[in-house]
PDB file of C-alpha atoms in Angstrom:
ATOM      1  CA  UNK S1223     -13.265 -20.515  21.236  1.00  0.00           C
ATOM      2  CA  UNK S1224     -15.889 -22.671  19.990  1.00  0.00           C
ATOM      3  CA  UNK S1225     -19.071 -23.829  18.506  1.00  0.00           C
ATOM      4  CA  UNK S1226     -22.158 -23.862  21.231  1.00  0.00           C
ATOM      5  CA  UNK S1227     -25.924 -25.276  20.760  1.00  0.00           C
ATOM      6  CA  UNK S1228     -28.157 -23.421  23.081  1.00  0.00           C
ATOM      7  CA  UNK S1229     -31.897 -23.784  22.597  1.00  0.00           C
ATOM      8  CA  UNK S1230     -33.098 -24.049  18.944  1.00  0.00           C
ATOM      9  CA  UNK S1231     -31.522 -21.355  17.264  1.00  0.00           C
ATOM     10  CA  UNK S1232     -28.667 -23.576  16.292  1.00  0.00           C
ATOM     11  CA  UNK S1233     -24.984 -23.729  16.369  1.00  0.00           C
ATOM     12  CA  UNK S1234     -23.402 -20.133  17.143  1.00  0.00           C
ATOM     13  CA  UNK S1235     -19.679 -19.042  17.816  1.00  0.00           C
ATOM     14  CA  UNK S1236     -18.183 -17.799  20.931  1.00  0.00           C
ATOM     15  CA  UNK S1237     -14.964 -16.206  21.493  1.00  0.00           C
ATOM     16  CA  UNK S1238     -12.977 -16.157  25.033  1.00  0.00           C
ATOM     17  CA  UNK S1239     -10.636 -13.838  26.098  1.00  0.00           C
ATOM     18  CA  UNK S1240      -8.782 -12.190  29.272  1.00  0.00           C
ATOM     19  CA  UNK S1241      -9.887  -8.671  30.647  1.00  0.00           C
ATOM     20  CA  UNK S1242      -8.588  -7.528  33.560  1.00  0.00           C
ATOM     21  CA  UNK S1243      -7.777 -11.105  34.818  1.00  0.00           C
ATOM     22  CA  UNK S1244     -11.150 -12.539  33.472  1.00  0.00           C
ATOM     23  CA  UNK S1245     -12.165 -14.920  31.251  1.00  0.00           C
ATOM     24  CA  UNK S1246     -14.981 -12.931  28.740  1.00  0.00           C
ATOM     25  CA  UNK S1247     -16.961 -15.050  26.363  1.00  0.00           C
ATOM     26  CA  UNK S1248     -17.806 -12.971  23.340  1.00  0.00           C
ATOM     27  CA  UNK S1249     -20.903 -13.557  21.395  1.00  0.00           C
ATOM     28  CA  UNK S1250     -20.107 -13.735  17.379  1.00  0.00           C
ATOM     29  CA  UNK S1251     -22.632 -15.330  15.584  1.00  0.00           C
ATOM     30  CA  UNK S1252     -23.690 -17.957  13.773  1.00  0.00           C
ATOM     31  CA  UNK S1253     -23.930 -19.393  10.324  1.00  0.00           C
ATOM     32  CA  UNK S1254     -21.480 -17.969   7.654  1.00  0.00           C
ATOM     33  CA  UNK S1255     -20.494 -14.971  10.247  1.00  0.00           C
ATOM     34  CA  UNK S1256     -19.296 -17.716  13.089  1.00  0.00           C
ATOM     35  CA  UNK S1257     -17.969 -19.507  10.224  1.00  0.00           C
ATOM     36  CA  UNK S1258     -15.560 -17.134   9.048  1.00  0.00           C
ATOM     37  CA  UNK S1259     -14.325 -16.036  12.393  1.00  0.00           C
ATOM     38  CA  UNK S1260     -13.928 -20.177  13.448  1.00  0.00           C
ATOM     39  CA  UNK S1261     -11.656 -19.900  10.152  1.00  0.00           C
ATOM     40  CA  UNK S1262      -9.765 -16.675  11.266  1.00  0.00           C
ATOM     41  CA  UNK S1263      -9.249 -17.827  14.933  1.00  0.00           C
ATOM     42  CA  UNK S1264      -7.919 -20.791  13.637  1.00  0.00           C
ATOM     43  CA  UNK S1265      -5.532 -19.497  11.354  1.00  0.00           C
ATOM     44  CA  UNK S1266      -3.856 -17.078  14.026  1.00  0.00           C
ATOM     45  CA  UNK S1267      -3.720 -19.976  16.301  1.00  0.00           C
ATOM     46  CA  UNK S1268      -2.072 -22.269  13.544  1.00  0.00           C
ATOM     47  CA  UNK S1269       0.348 -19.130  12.934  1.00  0.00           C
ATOM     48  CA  UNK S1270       1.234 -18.437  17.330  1.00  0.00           C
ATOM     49  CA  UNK S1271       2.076 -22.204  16.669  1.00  0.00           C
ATOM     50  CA  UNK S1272       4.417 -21.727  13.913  1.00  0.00           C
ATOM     51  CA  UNK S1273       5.584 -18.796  15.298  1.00  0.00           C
ATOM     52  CA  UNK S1274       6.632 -21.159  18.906  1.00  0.00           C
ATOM     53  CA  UNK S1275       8.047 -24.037  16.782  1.00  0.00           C
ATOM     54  CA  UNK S1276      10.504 -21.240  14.812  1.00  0.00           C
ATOM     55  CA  UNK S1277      11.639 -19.387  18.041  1.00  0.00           C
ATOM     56  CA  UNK S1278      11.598 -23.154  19.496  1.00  0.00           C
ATOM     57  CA  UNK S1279      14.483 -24.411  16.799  1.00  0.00           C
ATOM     58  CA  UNK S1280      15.970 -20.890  16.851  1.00  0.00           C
ATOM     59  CA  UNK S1281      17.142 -21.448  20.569  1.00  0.00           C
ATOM     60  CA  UNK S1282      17.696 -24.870  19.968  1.00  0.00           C
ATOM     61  CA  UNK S1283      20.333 -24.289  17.017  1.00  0.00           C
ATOM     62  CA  UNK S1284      21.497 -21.461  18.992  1.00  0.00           C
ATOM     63  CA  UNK S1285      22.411 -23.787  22.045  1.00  0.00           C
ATOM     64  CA  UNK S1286      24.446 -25.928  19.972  1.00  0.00           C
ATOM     65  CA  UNK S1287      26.200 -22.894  18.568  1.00  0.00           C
ATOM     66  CA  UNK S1288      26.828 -21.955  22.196  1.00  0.00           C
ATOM     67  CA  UNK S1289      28.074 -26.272  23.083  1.00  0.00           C
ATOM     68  CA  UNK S1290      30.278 -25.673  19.984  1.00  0.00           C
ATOM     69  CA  UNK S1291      32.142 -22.383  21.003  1.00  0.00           C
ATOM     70  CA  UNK S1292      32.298 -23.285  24.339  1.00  0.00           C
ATOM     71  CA  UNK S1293      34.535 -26.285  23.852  1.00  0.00           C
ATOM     72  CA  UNK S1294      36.392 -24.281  21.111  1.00  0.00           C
ATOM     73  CA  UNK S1295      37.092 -21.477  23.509  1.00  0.00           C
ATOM     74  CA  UNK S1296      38.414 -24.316  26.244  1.00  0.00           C
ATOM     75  CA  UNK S1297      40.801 -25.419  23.759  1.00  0.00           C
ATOM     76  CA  UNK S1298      42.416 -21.921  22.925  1.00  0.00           C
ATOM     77  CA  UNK S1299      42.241 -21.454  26.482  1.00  0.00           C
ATOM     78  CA  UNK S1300      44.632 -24.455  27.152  1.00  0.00           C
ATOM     79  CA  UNK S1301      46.503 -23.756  24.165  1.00  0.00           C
ATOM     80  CA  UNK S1302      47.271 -20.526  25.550  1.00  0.00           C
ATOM     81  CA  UNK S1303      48.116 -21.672  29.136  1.00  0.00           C
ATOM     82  CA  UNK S1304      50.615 -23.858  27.598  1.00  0.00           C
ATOM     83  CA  UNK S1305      52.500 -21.071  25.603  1.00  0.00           C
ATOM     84  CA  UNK S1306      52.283 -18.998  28.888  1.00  0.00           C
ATOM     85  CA  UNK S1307      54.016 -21.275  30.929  1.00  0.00           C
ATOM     86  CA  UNK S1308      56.655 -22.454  27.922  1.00  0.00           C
ATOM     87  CA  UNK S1309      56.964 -18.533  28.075  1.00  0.00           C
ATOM     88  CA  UNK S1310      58.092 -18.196  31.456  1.00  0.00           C
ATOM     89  CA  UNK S1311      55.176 -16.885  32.695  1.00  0.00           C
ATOM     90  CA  UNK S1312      52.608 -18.186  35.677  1.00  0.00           C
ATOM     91  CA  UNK S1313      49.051 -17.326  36.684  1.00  0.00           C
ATOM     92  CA  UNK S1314      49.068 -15.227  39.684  1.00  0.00           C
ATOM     93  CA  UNK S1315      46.174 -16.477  41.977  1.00  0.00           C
ATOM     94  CA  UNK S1316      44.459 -17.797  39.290  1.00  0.00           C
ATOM     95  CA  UNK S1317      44.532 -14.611  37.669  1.00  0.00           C
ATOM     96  CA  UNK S1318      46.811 -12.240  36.264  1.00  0.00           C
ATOM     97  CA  UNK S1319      49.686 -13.948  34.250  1.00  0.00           C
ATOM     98  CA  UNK S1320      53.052 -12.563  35.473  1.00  0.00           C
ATOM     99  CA  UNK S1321      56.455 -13.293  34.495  1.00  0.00           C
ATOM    100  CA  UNK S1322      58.515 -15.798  36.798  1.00  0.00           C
ATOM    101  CA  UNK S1323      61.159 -14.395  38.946  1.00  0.00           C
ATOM    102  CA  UNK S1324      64.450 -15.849  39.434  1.00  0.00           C
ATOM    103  CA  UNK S1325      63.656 -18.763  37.151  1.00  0.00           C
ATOM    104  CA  UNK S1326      66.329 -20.934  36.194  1.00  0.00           C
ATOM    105  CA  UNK S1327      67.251 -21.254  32.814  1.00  0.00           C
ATOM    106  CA  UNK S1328      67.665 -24.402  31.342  1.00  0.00           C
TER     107      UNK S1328
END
């Protein structure tokens, strides 16, 4: 998108965009035509921009939501182990928790 000078007509605006893998330069116009689309092009660019710096903090809050329960979820998880084990229980293969066998009571 921009402002070209070809021959002496004066300053005109173009517009580029993708068709079927492309580039396509379309002719607009000049003089308070090319002047309101500059101002229209530039105001949905300014707004994909805002809309990239929301989604952009969005994931970036949402990571540290993610840090957060992460390390919560590690702590019930050893919280839990411990009460297993207190329990009389173990962890079968690293999975299933079953009760110990035979365990001597203290």
């Amino acid at each position: 998108m921009g402002w070209e000078n070809r021959g002496e007509n004066g300053p005109y605006y173009t517009r580029s965009t993708r068709c079927n893998g492309r580039v396509v330069r379309e002719y607009i116009g000049g003089g308070l035509i090319g002047e309101i689309c500059h101002l229209v092009d530039m105001d949905r660019r300014n707004l994909r921009e805002l809309d990239k710096e929301i989604l952009r903090f969005d994931l970036e809050s949402l990571s540290t939501a993610d840090r957060d329960m992460a390390a919560m979820y590690r702590q019930i998880q050893m919280l839990v182990h411990a009460y297993l084990q207190n329990s009389g229980f173990h962890q079968h293969n690293r999975g299933e928790w079953r009760r110990v066998r035979n365990a001597k009571k203290e």
